[in-house]
PDB file of C-alpha atoms in Angstrom:
ATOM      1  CA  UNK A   8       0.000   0.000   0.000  1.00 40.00           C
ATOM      2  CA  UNK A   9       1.445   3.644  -0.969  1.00 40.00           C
ATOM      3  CA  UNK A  10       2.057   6.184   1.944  1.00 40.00           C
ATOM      4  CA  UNK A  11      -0.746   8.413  -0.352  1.00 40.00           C
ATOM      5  CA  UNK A  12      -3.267   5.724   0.410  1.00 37.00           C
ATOM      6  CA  UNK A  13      -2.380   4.988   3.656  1.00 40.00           C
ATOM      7  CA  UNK A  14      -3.197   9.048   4.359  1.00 36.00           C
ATOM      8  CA  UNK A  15      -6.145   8.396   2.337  1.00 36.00           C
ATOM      9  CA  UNK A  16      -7.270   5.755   4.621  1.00 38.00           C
ATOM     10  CA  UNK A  17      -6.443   8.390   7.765  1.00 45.00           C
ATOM     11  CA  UNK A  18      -8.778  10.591   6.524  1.00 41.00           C
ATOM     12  CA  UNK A  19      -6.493  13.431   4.546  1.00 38.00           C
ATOM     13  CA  UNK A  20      -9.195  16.565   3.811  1.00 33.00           C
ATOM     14  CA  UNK A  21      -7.466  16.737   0.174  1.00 33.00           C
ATOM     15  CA  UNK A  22      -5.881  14.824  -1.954  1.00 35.00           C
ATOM     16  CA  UNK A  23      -4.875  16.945  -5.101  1.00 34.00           C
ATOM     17  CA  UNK A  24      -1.451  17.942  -5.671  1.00 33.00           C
ATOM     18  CA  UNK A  25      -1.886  20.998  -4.254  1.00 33.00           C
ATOM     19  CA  UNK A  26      -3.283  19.963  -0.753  1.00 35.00           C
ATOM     20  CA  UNK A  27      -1.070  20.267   1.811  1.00 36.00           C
ATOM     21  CA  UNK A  28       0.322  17.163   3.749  1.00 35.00           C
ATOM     22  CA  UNK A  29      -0.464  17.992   7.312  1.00 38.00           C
ATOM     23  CA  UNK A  30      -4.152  18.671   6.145  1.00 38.00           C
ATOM     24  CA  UNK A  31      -5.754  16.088   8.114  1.00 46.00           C
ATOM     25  CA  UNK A  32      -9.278  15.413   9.456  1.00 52.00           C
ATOM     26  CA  UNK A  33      -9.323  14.257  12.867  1.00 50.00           C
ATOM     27  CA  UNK A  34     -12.685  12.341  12.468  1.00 55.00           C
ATOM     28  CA  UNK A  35     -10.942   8.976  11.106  1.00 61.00           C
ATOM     29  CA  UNK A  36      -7.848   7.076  12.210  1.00 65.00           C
ATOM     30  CA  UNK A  37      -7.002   3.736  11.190  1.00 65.00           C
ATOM     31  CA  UNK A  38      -8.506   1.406  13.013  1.00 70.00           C
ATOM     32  CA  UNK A  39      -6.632  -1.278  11.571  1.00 77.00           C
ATOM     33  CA  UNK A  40      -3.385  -1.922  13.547  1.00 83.00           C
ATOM     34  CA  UNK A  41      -1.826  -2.817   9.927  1.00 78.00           C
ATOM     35  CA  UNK A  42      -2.366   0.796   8.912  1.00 81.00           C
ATOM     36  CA  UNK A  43       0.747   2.949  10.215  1.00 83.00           C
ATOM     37  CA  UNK A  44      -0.049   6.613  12.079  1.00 87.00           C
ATOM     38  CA  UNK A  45       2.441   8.638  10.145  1.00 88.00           C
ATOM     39  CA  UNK A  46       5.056  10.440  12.380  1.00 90.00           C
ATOM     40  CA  UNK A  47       4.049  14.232  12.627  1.00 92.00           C
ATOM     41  CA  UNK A  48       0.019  13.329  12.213  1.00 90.00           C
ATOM     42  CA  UNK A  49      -0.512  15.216  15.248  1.00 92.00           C
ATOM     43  CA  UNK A  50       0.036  19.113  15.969  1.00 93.00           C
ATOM     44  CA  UNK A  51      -0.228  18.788  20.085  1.00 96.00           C
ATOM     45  CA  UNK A  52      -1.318  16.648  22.287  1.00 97.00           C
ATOM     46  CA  UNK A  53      -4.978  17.283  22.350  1.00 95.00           C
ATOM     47  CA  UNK A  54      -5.259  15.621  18.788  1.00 93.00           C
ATOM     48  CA  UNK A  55      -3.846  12.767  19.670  1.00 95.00           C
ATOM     49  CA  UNK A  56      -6.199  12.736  22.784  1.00 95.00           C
ATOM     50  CA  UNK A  57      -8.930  13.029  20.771  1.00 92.00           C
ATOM     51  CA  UNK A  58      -8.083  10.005  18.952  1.00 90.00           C
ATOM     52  CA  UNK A  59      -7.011   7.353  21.610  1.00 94.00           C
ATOM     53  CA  UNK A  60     -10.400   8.454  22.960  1.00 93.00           C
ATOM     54  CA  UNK A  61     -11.983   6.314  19.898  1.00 90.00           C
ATOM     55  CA  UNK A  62      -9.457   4.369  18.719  1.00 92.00           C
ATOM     56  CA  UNK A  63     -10.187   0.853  18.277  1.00 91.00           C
ATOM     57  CA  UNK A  64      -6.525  -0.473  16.234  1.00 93.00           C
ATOM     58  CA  UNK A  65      -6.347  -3.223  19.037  1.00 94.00           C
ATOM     59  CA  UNK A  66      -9.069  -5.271  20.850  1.00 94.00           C
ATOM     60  CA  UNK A  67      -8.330  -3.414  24.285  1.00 96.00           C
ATOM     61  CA  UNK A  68     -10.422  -0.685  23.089  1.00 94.00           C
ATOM     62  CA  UNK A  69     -13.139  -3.077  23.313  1.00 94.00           C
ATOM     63  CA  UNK A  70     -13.221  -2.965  27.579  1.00 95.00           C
ATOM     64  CA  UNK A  71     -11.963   0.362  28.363  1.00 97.00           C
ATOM     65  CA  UNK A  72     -13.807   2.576  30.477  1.00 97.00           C
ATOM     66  CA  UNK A  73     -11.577   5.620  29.434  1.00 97.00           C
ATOM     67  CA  UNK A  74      -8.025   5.885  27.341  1.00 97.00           C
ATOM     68  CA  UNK A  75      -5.429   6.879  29.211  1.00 98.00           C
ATOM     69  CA  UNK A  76      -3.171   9.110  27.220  1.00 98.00           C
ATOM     70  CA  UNK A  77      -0.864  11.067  29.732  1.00 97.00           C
ATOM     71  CA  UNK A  78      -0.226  13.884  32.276  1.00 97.00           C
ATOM     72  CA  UNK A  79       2.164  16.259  33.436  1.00 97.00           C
ATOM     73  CA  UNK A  80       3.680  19.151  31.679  1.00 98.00           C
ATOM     74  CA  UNK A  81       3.602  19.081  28.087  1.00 97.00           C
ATOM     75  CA  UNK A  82       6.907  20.646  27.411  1.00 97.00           C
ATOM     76  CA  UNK A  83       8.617  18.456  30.476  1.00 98.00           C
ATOM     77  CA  UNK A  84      12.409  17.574  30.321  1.00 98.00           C
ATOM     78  CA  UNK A  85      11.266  14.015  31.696  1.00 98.00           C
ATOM     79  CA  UNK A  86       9.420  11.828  29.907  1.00 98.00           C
ATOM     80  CA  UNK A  87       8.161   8.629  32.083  1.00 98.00           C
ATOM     81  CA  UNK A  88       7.061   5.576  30.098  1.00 98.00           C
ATOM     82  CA  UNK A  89       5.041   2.931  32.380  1.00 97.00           C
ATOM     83  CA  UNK A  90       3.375  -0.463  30.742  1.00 96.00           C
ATOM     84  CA  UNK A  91      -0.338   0.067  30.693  1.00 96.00           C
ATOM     85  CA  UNK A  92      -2.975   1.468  32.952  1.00 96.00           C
ATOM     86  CA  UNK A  93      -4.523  -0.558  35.799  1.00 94.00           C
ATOM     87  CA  UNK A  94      -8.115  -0.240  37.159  1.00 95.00           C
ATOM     88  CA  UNK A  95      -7.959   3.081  38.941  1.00 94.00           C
ATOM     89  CA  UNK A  96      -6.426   4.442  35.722  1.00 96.00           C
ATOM     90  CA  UNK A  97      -8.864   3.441  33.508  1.00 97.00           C
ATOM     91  CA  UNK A  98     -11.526   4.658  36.029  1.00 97.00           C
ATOM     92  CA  UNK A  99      -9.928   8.172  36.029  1.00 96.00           C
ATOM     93  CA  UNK A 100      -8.571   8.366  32.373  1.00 97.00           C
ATOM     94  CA  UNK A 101      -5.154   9.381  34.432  1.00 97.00           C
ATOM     95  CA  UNK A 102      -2.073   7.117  34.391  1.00 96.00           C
ATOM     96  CA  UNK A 103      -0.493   6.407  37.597  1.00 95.00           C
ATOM     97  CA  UNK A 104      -3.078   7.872  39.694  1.00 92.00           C
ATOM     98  CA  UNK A 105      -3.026   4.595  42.299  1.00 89.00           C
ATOM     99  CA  UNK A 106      -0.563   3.884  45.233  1.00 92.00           C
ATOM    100  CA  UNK A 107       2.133   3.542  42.686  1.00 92.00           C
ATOM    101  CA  UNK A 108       1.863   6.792  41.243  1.00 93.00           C
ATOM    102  CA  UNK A 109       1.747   8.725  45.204  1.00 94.00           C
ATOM    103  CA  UNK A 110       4.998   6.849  45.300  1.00 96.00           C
ATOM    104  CA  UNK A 111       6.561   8.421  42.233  1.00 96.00           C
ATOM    105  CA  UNK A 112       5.561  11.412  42.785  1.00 96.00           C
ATOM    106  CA  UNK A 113       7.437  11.091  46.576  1.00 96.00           C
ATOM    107  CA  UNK A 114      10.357   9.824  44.881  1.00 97.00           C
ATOM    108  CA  UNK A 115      10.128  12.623  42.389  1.00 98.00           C
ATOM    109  CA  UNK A 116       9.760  14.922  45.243  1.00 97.00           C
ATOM    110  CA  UNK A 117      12.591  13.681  46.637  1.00 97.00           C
ATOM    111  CA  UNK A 118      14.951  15.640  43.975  1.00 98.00           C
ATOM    112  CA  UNK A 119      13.001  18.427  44.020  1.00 98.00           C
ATOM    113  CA  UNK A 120      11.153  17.473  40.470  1.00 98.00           C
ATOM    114  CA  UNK A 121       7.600  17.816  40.114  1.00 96.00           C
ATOM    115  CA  UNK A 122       5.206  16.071  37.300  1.00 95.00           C
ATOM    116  CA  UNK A 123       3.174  19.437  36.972  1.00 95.00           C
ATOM    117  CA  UNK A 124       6.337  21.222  36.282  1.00 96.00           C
ATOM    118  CA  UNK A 125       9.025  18.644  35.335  1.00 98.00           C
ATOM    119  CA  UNK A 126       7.332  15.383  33.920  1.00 98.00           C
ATOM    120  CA  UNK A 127       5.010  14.367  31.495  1.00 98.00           C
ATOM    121  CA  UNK A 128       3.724  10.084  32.002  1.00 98.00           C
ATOM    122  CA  UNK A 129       2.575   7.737  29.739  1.00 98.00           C
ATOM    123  CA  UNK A 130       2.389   4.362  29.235  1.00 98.00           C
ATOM    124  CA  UNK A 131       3.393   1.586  26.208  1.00 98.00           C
ATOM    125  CA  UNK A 132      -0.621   1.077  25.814  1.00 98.00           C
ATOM    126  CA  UNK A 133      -3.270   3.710  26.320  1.00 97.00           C
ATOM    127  CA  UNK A 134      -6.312   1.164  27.222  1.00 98.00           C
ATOM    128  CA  UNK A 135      -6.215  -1.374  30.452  1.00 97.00           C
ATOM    129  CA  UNK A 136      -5.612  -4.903  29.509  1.00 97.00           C
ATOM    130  CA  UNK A 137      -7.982  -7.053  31.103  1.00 96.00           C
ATOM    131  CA  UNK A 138      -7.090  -8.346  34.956  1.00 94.00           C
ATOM    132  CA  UNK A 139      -3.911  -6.265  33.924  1.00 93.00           C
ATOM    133  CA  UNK A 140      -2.377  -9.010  32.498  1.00 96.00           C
ATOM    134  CA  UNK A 141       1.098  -8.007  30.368  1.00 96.00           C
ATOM    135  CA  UNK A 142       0.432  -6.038  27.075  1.00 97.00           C
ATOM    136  CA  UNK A 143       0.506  -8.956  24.065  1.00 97.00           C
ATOM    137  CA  UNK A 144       3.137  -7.771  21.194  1.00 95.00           C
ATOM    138  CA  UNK A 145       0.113  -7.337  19.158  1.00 95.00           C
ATOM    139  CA  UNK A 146      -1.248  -4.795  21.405  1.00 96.00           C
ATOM    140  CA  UNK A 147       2.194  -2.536  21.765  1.00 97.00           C
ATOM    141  CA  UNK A 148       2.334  -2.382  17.887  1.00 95.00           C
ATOM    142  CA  UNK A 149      -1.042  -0.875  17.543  1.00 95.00           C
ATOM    143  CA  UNK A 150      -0.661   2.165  20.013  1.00 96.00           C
ATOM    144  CA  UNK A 151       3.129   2.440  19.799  1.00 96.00           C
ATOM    145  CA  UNK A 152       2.787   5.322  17.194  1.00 95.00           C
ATOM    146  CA  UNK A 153       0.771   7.133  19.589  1.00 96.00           C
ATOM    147  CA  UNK A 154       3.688   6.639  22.051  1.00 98.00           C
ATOM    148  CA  UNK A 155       6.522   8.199  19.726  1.00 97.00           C
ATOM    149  CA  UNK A 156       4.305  10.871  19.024  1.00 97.00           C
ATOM    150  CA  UNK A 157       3.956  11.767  22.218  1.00 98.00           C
ATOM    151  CA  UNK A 158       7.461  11.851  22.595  1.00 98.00           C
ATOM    152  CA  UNK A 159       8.163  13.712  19.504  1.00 98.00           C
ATOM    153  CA  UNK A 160       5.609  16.474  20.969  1.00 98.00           C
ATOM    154  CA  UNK A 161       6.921  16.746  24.732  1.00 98.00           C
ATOM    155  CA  UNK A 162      10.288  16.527  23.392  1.00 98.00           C
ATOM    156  CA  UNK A 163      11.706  15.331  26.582  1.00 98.00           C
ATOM    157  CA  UNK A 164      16.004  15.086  27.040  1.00 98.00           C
ATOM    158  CA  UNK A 165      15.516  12.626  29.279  1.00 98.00           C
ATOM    159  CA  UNK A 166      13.317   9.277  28.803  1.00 98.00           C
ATOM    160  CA  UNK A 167      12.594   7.192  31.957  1.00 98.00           C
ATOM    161  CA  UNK A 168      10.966   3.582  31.186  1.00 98.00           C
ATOM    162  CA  UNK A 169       9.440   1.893  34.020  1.00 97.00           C
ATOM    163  CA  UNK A 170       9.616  -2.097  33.965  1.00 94.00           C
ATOM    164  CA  UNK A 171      10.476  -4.459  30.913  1.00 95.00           C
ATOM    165  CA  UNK A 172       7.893  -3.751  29.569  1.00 96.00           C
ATOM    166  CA  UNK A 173       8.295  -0.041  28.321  1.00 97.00           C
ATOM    167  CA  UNK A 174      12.143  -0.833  27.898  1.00 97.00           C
ATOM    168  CA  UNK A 175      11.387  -3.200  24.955  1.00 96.00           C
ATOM    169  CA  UNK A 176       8.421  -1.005  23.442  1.00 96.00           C
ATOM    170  CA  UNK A 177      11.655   1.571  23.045  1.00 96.00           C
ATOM    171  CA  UNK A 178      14.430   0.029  22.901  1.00 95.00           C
ATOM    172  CA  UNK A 179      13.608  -3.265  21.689  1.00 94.00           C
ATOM    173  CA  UNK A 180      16.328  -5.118  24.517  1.00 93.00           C
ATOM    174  CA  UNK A 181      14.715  -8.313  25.988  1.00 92.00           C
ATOM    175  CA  UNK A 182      17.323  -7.975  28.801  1.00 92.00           C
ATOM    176  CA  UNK A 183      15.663  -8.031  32.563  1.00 92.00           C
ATOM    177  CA  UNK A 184      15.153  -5.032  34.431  1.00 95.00           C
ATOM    178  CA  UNK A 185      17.354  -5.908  37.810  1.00 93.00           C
ATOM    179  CA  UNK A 186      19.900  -6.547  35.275  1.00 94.00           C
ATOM    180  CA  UNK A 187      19.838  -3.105  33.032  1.00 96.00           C
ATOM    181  CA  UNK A 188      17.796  -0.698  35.769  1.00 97.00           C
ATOM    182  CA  UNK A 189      20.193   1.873  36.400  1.00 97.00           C
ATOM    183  CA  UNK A 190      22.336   1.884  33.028  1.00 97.00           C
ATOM    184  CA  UNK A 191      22.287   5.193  30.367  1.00 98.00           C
ATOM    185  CA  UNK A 192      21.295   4.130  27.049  1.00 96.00           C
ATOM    186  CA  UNK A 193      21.058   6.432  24.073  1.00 96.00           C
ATOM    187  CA  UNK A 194      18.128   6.127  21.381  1.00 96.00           C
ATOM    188  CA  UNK A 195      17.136   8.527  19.118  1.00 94.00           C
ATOM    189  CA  UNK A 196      19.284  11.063  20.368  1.00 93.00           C
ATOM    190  CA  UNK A 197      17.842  10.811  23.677  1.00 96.00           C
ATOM    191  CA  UNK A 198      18.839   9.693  27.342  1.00 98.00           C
ATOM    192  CA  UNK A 199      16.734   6.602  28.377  1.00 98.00           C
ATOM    193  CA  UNK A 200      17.408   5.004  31.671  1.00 98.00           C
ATOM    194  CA  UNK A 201      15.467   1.792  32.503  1.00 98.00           C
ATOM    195  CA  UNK A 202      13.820   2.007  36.618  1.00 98.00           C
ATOM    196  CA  UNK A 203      12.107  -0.048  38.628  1.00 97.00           C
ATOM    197  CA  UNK A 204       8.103   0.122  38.411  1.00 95.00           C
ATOM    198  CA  UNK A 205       6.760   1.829  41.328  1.00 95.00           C
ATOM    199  CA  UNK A 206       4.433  -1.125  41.769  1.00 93.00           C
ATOM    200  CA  UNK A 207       7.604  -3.202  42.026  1.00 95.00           C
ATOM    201  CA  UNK A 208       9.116  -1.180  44.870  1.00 96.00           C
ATOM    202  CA  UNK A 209       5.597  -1.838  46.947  1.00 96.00           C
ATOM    203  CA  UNK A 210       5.850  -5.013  46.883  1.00 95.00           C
ATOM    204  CA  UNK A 211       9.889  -4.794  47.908  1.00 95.00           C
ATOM    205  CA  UNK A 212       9.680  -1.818  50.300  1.00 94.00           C
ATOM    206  CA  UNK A 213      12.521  -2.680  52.367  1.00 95.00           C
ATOM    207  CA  UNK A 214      15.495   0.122  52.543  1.00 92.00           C
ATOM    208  CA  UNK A 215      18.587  -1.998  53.037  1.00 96.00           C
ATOM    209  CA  UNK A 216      21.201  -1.229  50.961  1.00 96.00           C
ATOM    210  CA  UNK A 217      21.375  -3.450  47.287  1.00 95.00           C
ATOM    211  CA  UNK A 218      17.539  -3.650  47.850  1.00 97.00           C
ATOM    212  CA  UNK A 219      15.356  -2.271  45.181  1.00 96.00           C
ATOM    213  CA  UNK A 220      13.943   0.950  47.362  1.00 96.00           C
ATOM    214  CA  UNK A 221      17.675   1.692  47.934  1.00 97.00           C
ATOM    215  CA  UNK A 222      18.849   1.110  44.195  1.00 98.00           C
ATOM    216  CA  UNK A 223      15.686   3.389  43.078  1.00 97.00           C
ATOM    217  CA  UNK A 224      17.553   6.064  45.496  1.00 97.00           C
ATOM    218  CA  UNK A 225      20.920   5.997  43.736  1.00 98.00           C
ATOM    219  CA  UNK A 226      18.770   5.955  39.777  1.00 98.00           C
ATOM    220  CA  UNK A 227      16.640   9.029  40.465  1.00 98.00           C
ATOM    221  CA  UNK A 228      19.908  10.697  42.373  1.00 98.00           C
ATOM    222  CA  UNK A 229      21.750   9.663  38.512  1.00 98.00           C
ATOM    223  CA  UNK A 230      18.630  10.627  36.716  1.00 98.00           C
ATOM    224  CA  UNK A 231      18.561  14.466  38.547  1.00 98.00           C
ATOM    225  CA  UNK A 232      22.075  14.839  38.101  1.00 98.00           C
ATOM    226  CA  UNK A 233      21.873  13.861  34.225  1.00 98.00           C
ATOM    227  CA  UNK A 234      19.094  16.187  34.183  1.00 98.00           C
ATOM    228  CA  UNK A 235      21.163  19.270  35.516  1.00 97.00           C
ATOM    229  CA  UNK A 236      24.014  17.867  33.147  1.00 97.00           C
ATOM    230  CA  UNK A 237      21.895  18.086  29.923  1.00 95.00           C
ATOM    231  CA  UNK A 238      20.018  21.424  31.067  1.00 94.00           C
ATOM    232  CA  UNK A 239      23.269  23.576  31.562  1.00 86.00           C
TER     233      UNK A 239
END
């Protein structure tokens, strides 16, 4: 299929010569998973919004109460990617809005950054999968382009990815997170550091050093530090 009729299939207002290529109509999207979201469909992240509000390219749209797209500040330096929302997310159309996001925001707090100010969240899938079971490949394929376009509009220096889950949506490495948490790796001319799940560090809340609380202290200390490093 040609990248003319693939817009076509999006929903492009025009399709003379003349019409311009951003000219879009935000009524359609592919709902097929096998029809690509073109990088640079959307102009902010209200669009895009708009869209994972309908969008249907993967069967989780079938049980969703509400897509959950993002929060934070829309021109943050940190971009946080989690793996999917769980109940009280979908309730609220808010991702990490449950014990695990208080947490993160406390361990946010804890080097002075703040998600209104500092951080913008998402997650690898925009739609709860059902008992909040692991996102299938299938299902990170189909919303993935929403992903990088939210990435390409916050334009974060700093990516933060939250679990294994969000580390292979990204990067593509299969590699466990106790063994990569921690470690700098460059994509797309971007900082990306692999963390521990807030969710993770609930159920492993003891401080001891070499314990995950305690190796969450030395990443965020690494990822402030990088932070001040990239902003000078």
């Amino acid at each position: 299929m040609s990248s003319e009729a693939q817009l076509n299939i999006f929903g492009q207002i025009e399709t003379t010569p003349t019409a311009s290529s951003s000219a879009l109509s935000f009524e359609l999207i592919p709902t097929s998973s096998t029809i690509p979201i073109p990088a640079g469909t959307y102009s902010n992240l209200t669009q895009l919004a708009s869209h994972c509000q309908v969008c249907h390219r993967c069967e989780l749209g079938n049980t969703r109460i509400n897509a959950v797209v993002g929060r934070g500040s829309e021109t943050a330096p940190i971009l946080i990617v989690g793996e999917g929302p769980g109940q009280n997310e979908d309730e609220q159309g808010l991702p990490f809005v449950g014990r695990s996001g208080q947490l993160l925001e406390k361990i946010l707090a804890a080097v002075k950054l703040s998600i209104e100010r500092d951080v913008y969240i998402c997650n690898v899938v925009r739609c709860r999968p059902p008992e909040n079971r692991v996102p299938t490949p299938a299902e990170v394929t189909a919303c993935k382009p929403y992903l990088l376009e939210q990435i390409r509009l916050v334009d974060p220096k700093i990516i933060l990815l939250t679990g294994a889950t969000a580390v292979r949506a990204i990067t593509g490495k299969k590699d466990g997170i106790t063994k990569i948490r921690g470690t700098w790796i460059e994509w797309e001319g971007r900082w990306c550091m692999p963390i521990f799940h807030p969710a993770y560090l609930l159920r492993n809340p003891a401080p001891d050093v070499g314990k995950p609380k305690w190796l969450m202290w030395q990443d965020i200390q690494a990822i402030r530090a990088k932070l001040d490093e990239v902003s000078a």
